[in-house]
Amino acid sequence: MWISPEEVLLANALWVSERANPFFILQRRKGHGKGGGITGLLVGTLDVVLDSSARVAPYRILHQTGDSQIYWSIACGSSRKEITEHWEWLEANLLQTLSIFDNEEDITTFVRGKIQGIIAEENKSKQQAEDEDSGKFREAELKMRKLFGMPDEEKLVNYYSCSYWKGRVPRQGWVYLSVNHLCFYSFLLGKEVTLVVQWTDVTQLEKNATLLFPESIRVSTRDTEHFFSMFLNINDTFKLMEQLANIAMRQLLDNEGFAADRSLPKPCKTLKNVSALKRDLDARAKNERYRAMFRLTQDERLDGHTDCTLWTPFAKMHVIGQMFVSNNYICFASREEDLCHLIIPLREVSIVEKADSSSVLPSPLSISTKNKMTFLFANLKDRDFLVQRISDFLQRTPDRVWSEGKEPSDSPSPTFPFPSSSPASGEGFPGRHYSTTLPTATQGLLSLFHKDEPEDLGPKATKEKMKEESWNIHFFEFGRGVCMYRTSKTRELVLNGIPENLRGELWLLFSGAQNEMAAHPGYYGELVEQAMGRCTLATEEIERDLHRSMPEHHAFQNEMGIAALRRVLTAYACRNPGIGYCQAMNIVTSVLLLYCTEEQAFWLLVALCERMLPDYYNTRVVGALVDQGVFEELTRECLPLLYEHMQELGVISTISLSWFLTLFLSVMPFDSAVLLVDCFFYEGIKVIFQVSLAVLHANMDQLLACNDEGEAMTILGRYLDNVVNKQTVSPPIPHLHALLTSGDEPPPEIDVFELIKASYEKFGSLRADVIEQMRFKQRLKVIQSLEDTAKRSVVRAIMTDSAFSIEELEELYVLFKAKHIMSCYWGASTSVVERHDPSLPYLEQYRIDMGQFGQLFGALGPWGCGMHTPALATRLFRLLDHNKDGLINFKEFVTGLSGMYHGDMTEKLKLLYKLHLPPALCPEEAESALEATQFFTDDNSPQDSPFLSDVDFLLQEVTSGEGEKTAEPADALGNGNPEDKKEEKVKDYKYYLRMWAKEKEPKKETIKDVPRMNQEQFIELCKTLYNMFSEDPLEQELYHAIATVASLLLRIGEVGKRFTNNGAKKPDPHAASCPAPEPPQPDGEEPAQEESPGQAQVCRALAEAQLDIPLPDEEAKDDTSVSSYSMVSAGSLQCEDIADDTVLIGCSDQRRGSTLDGDWSITFEQILASLLTEPPLVDYFEKKQDIRGRMAACKAQRAVERQVSSSSEHELSLLSG
């Protein structure tokens, strides 16, 4: 490629000149090509260690003028062909022009300008993101693609110098981290090491330090472990690896490919060796930390942060910390943890102004809010720029529109496409499911059911009043609402229990749900109207669980509570179809509804499912399983003796899932568990871990004495049943779990406040960032374990319908899924959503398109047809694609391969036969095949009239059938049962049983059920057979056999046509020369009249194989054809019919040009009987094929491609020699 001209002082150091003219020199790197010797090994090693581009571009062109000692590098190339093209262009376009110049400086200036102009022209078509990357980085990306055979879609994120430990020997080289792969390359003294690992295959990623591997990174897959060490900055490398592995796990979980962020601000200057993708990932990591720290919505993007101080009026002091500014919020976090946190939504900001600086208060900034609170920041480094950024964000904040209660001009939901609108409140709209007049729209269920009760004046009520008063004092001192100062005092009040009257308000505040609700006014009401009335799997599950949600609480013993719960759950299932509904959501939501209005409960559920408990409530409860693994690891660290014993019993994995999924609400009395929910909304998941560890610690002695799992479960169950809240003012609610597990002697009661206090004292050192690190480690294990479970489930489901072994099916599944995943990140004709449907069974979830199927068929299919293989793969794909959506699932894929590998001769031939009938064979292919028919005759004269194809009529028949989409291929041709099609409307169990029975029909299909084949389709079948035999050791015998069979079958079809005509009408012996009436043709279709390239190709190929039928044998062939037809058909031919009227193909010159072969056809029985007469064909189709070798070759295919791409020309020549 052309490169920006650079000075080269030592032109001949490590380079060999191969061509030269007065202005340019073409050079080759020493050691590249033939005869490198020891010099070549040393040069190659230097290139790799020093990251020289010469390893990838071993050719270059230099510009030099006669008297100058300075050379200019203007082009480089990875191959001789590439560099030669540049050289020839220079000779053709520049040499003559340069000879005119008198001044050598002008020549150099002209050449440099010309080359830079060419580069600028080429760069116009490049993407903007690539333009942001530095030249050095683009060079490294090209090197990666060259070394590892990656396509242009594979984007490099960063690359690092390191050592890869192969055995006990470290290999110094470079590790390349791309979006989807970890790659390593090393070349030391002739020893080349190439490693490629897909991120989706990584099962463990650890940074450790041992004597053998000092400060190394271990990358584990299912098969092996890889160790990398000697990084310049191992922490940065490991963080990037974690991010890329997380993206891969998300891809496995949700099939979401990585999408680069195009809205990132451009850097002020091009950063050396930092790609746009690396900046993107760094920005994502910062955004995630920022959102987690302040509980902000998923679409919030951090714009920047700066050190500053905040004046805290409650402490009368300046607190040191950091200010964070994003598109909707200004936040502050103190350097000392829990000293002060502050969140200021821009919608609440009224004034931002710069105060006067002083030595005591340098660069102050005052921010006032609408509720009359003022925040004073100081010690800001770049105050003017900060004020400008805040002003820009304020201008884009539609706060005035919201404050007036009108619909915002642009406020779409972050994850749901419905527009939000204020009229959704529904006042004055009869027939709506949700309106502001509903009792649950303005109050929580607990308030509704307690409003008529007399006021309690007992000690518990007094304690509750005191709590409320404490919070009111706190509000007065620290502020109330979103802009409240959050300090250690706030945490103390939360741990002492939130009063029931304030619980809903504070849950909304601490979870961040209040911000999201304020940003989307009216969204919930509109969503309810959209969701209610739909019938989906989620709504059915919701209806089933509605009456199981806290049935002991009187708020859910009537229709009001049940209806509110139904609306909230249904609205969320509609908002987030990826989650829909999961068991345990009903329990959590019912508790939320007790203290919040419907809309508040909805947004709290959003915060729980999408931010605070990520992936907890998806179809595979991945988040809960991840935290279960984290809990086991914490138990091993904090309670090692108990951990070993519990692992033996298998208790931890059993108990913790229900604890985490329902936040203890299902295993602890309600009044006690709701206090844990208070702490959870303020502190996050670490409270649940702390309390879980405290529960195990409190029961350690009893658990160590347990002998089985049941005993341990009973001990923990009874302990949790007796955790009581002695300060509650609510009437006691019977706990169903306690009723089932209570014994003769009730154990002592445990005060929930004491339990929470003990959890903070013993395990309060847990940090949120440490938990996130442990979550990442467990996420790899859990998702890969789920993938293995899915693979086993698929194999179990399909093994009864397939002749492949379990090991073969597992390997096929891995290859099939790899193709599916590749489509997610390397682009495809269909979207990922269409390819992956998590609601389907595992074996139908992943699907591939025609192009990917063609690649797998070429690598795994036993019927190699050379250049004809893609056409055969396309036909098989159409045959397997029953629902005609352009995608096939794994079950369909295995069905096709199983027939080719393990079917008997009849099954294999039947499959091959169907590949040349609609829908596998399209009309265009049939028309091209039609023109090749003259090969099989001795008549080489031009045709006066064309043949007509029956394919279009067959297709017309197919499309007229009602069951085309779901029927098997035999049914798709019009053989379906019309009664079954009428009953399809009734979606009951009998319908599904019938559908299951239909799937079994192909096994019962007889050879008589297979449709007839016309002449065009038959010729295409002969072409396929010819191509199949082209690489067989017995190809000559097979060619002769297929020629004999083809000629025989053509005559059989001709005899059958004449016999059919005779049966219908006594023909006139002189009418043979009269044109037969043409069958109707579709509009706009004209018969093909010119010889196609396909015809010439087949004629030439078969002629080379010496397959012409000799004339003296024709009478014998006629006898054979008559006897074969009589044997395989239902009727029998009379000899006089043949003698008088039948004109056999190849025996008369008047059969074409006067009559049309639209009635010519043969049956599968006739083809089978004819093939059985030729032993070479019988042996070929009965030969057993082994798929294991092909699967191994398919797995190694990409590695071989990479090795070849990174080998030198000399190595390749040795391989080929």
GROMACS .gro file of C-alpha atoms in nm, residues 534-689:
model
  156
  534ARG     CA    1  -5.222  -0.922   2.521
  535CYS     CA    2  -5.189  -1.297   2.555
  536THR     CA    3  -4.829  -1.410   2.581
  537LEU     CA    4  -4.634  -1.672   2.768
  538ALA     CA    5  -4.538  -1.407   3.025
  539THR     CA    6  -4.900  -1.302   3.089
  540GLU     CA    7  -5.002  -1.665   3.135
  541GLU     CA    8  -4.729  -1.716   3.393
  542ILE     CA    9  -4.825  -1.391   3.566
  543GLU     CA   10  -5.190  -1.500   3.595
  544ARG     CA   11  -5.080  -1.831   3.738
  545ASP     CA   12  -4.867  -1.667   4.009
  546LEU     CA   13  -5.090  -1.370   4.104
  547HIS     CA   14  -5.269  -1.551   4.386
  548ARG     CA   15  -4.945  -1.702   4.513
  549SER     CA   16  -4.800  -1.357   4.587
  550MET     CA   17  -4.813  -1.304   4.963
  551PRO     CA   18  -5.150  -1.479   4.999
  552GLU     CA   19  -5.121  -1.442   5.378
  553HIS     CA   20  -5.138  -1.061   5.352
  554HIS     CA   21  -5.490  -0.918   5.348
  555ALA     CA   22  -5.390  -0.660   5.082
  556PHE     CA   23  -5.368  -0.945   4.829
  557GLN     CA   24  -5.679  -1.126   4.937
  558ASN     CA   25  -5.899  -0.900   4.723
  559GLU     CA   26  -5.917  -0.787   4.360
  560MET     CA   27  -5.770  -0.440   4.420
  561GLY     CA   28  -5.427  -0.571   4.521
  562ILE     CA   29  -5.431  -0.851   4.263
  563ALA     CA   30  -5.527  -0.608   3.981
  564ALA     CA   31  -5.251  -0.364   4.075
  565LEU     CA   32  -4.996  -0.648   4.083
  566ARG     CA   33  -5.120  -0.773   3.746
  567ARG     CA   34  -5.081  -0.428   3.586
  568VAL     CA   35  -4.729  -0.372   3.717
  569LEU     CA   36  -4.599  -0.716   3.620
  570THR     CA   37  -4.764  -0.709   3.279
  571ALA     CA   38  -4.634  -0.360   3.206
  572TYR     CA   39  -4.279  -0.463   3.291
  573ALA     CA   40  -4.303  -0.781   3.084
  574CYS     CA   41  -4.407  -0.562   2.793
  575ARG     CA   42  -4.130  -0.310   2.856
  576ASN     CA   43  -3.856  -0.571   2.875
  577PRO     CA   44  -3.947  -0.879   2.668
  578GLY     CA   45  -3.595  -1.013   2.720
  579ILE     CA   46  -3.687  -1.076   3.084
  580GLY     CA   47  -4.065  -1.089   3.051
  581TYR     CA   48  -4.166  -1.247   3.378
  582CYS     CA   49  -3.970  -1.467   3.617
  583GLN     CA   50  -4.084  -1.638   3.933
  584ALA     CA   51  -3.989  -1.436   4.242
  585MET     CA   52  -4.071  -1.109   4.064
  586ASN     CA   53  -4.427  -1.141   4.193
  587ILE     CA   54  -4.312  -1.165   4.555
  588VAL     CA   55  -4.080  -0.864   4.531
  589THR     CA   56  -4.337  -0.656   4.341
  590SER     CA   57  -4.614  -0.731   4.590
  591VAL     CA   58  -4.394  -0.593   4.869
  592LEU     CA   59  -4.320  -0.282   4.664
  593LEU     CA   60  -4.693  -0.225   4.612
  594LEU     CA   61  -4.756  -0.230   4.986
  595TYR     CA   62  -4.556   0.091   5.033
  596CYS     CA   63  -4.568   0.260   4.689
  597THR     CA   64  -4.817   0.361   4.425
  598GLU     CA   65  -4.839   0.150   4.111
  599GLU     CA   66  -4.615   0.378   3.907
  600GLN     CA   67  -4.357   0.398   4.184
  601ALA     CA   68  -4.360   0.019   4.224
  602PHE     CA   69  -4.310  -0.017   3.847
  603TRP     CA   70  -4.002   0.206   3.844
  604LEU     CA   71  -3.863   0.033   4.154
  605LEU     CA   72  -3.902  -0.297   3.970
  606VAL     CA   73  -3.717  -0.145   3.673
  607ALA     CA   74  -3.433  -0.038   3.904
  608LEU     CA   75  -3.417  -0.384   4.062
  609CYS     CA   76  -3.423  -0.588   3.741
  610GLU     CA   77  -3.206  -0.367   3.523
  611ARG     CA   78  -2.954  -0.210   3.759
  612MET     CA   79  -2.942  -0.337   4.117
  613LEU     CA   80  -2.991  -0.709   4.044
  614PRO     CA   81  -2.860  -0.741   3.687
  615ASP     CA   82  -2.964  -1.060   3.502
  616TYR     CA   83  -3.139  -1.195   3.812
  617TYR     CA   84  -3.476  -1.236   3.648
  618ASN     CA   85  -3.393  -1.349   3.294
  619THR     CA   86  -3.492  -1.693   3.169
  620ARG     CA   87  -3.185  -1.860   3.321
  621VAL     CA   88  -3.152  -1.646   3.641
  622VAL     CA   89  -2.787  -1.592   3.549
  623GLY     CA   90  -2.738  -1.301   3.791
  624ALA     CA   91  -2.862  -1.504   4.088
  625LEU     CA   92  -2.636  -1.795   3.991
  626VAL     CA   93  -2.342  -1.555   3.962
  627ASP     CA   94  -2.407  -1.413   4.308
  628GLN     CA   95  -2.450  -1.765   4.439
  629GLY     CA   96  -2.095  -1.835   4.318
  630VAL     CA   97  -1.974  -1.510   4.478
  631PHE     CA   98  -2.138  -1.616   4.805
  632GLU     CA   99  -1.961  -1.952   4.794
  633GLU     CA  100  -1.629  -1.776   4.738
  634LEU     CA  101  -1.698  -1.536   5.027
  635THR     CA  102  -1.788  -1.830   5.249
  636ARG     CA  103  -1.459  -1.998   5.161
  637GLU     CA  104  -1.267  -1.681   5.254
  638CYS     CA  105  -1.461  -1.586   5.570
  639LEU     CA  106  -1.577  -1.925   5.701
  640PRO     CA  107  -1.330  -2.180   5.561
  641LEU     CA  108  -1.414  -2.470   5.795
  642LEU     CA  109  -1.786  -2.434   5.737
  643TYR     CA  110  -1.733  -2.397   5.363
  644GLU     CA  111  -1.562  -2.734   5.329
  645HIS     CA  112  -1.835  -2.910   5.524
  646MET     CA  113  -2.117  -2.732   5.338
  647GLN     CA  114  -1.961  -2.820   5.004
  648GLU     CA  115  -1.966  -3.185   5.099
  649LEU     CA  116  -2.336  -3.155   5.180
  650GLY     CA  117  -2.410  -2.937   4.873
  651VAL     CA  118  -2.611  -2.691   5.079
  652ILE     CA  119  -2.479  -2.349   4.978
  653SER     CA  120  -2.600  -2.368   4.619
  654THR     CA  121  -2.943  -2.486   4.737
  655ILE     CA  122  -3.014  -2.224   5.000
  656SER     CA  123  -2.865  -1.912   4.853
  657LEU     CA  124  -3.069  -1.898   4.531
  658SER     CA  125  -3.398  -1.833   4.711
  659TRP     CA  126  -3.230  -1.589   4.950
  660PHE     CA  127  -3.097  -1.372   4.667
  661LEU     CA  128  -3.389  -1.396   4.424
  662THR     CA  129  -3.646  -1.274   4.676
  663LEU     CA  130  -3.415  -1.067   4.903
  664PHE     CA  131  -3.509  -1.300   5.196
  665LEU     CA  132  -3.878  -1.211   5.154
  666SER     CA  133  -3.976  -1.574   5.092
  667VAL     CA  134  -3.770  -1.729   5.374
  668MET     CA  135  -3.804  -1.476   5.656
  669PRO     CA  136  -4.109  -1.321   5.827
  670PHE     CA  137  -4.228  -1.023   5.623
  671ASP     CA  138  -4.176  -0.755   5.891
  672SER     CA  139  -3.814  -0.865   5.932
  673ALA     CA  140  -3.730  -0.913   5.567
  674VAL     CA  141  -3.860  -0.568   5.473
  675LEU     CA  142  -3.588  -0.416   5.693
  676LEU     CA  143  -3.329  -0.599   5.482
  677VAL     CA  144  -3.495  -0.449   5.175
  678ASP     CA  145  -3.449  -0.103   5.335
  679CYS     CA  146  -3.075  -0.168   5.370
  680PHE     CA  147  -3.055  -0.321   5.023
  681PHE     CA  148  -3.195  -0.013   4.850
  682TYR     CA  149  -2.939   0.204   5.030
  683GLU     CA  150  -2.628  -0.019   5.030
  684GLY     CA  151  -2.689  -0.252   4.737
  685ILE     CA  152  -2.623  -0.625   4.711
  686LYS     CA  153  -2.341  -0.625   4.967
  687VAL     CA  154  -2.599  -0.616   5.249
  688ILE     CA  155  -2.752  -0.942   5.126
  689PHE     CA  156  -2.407  -1.104   5.121
   0.00000   0.00000   0.00000
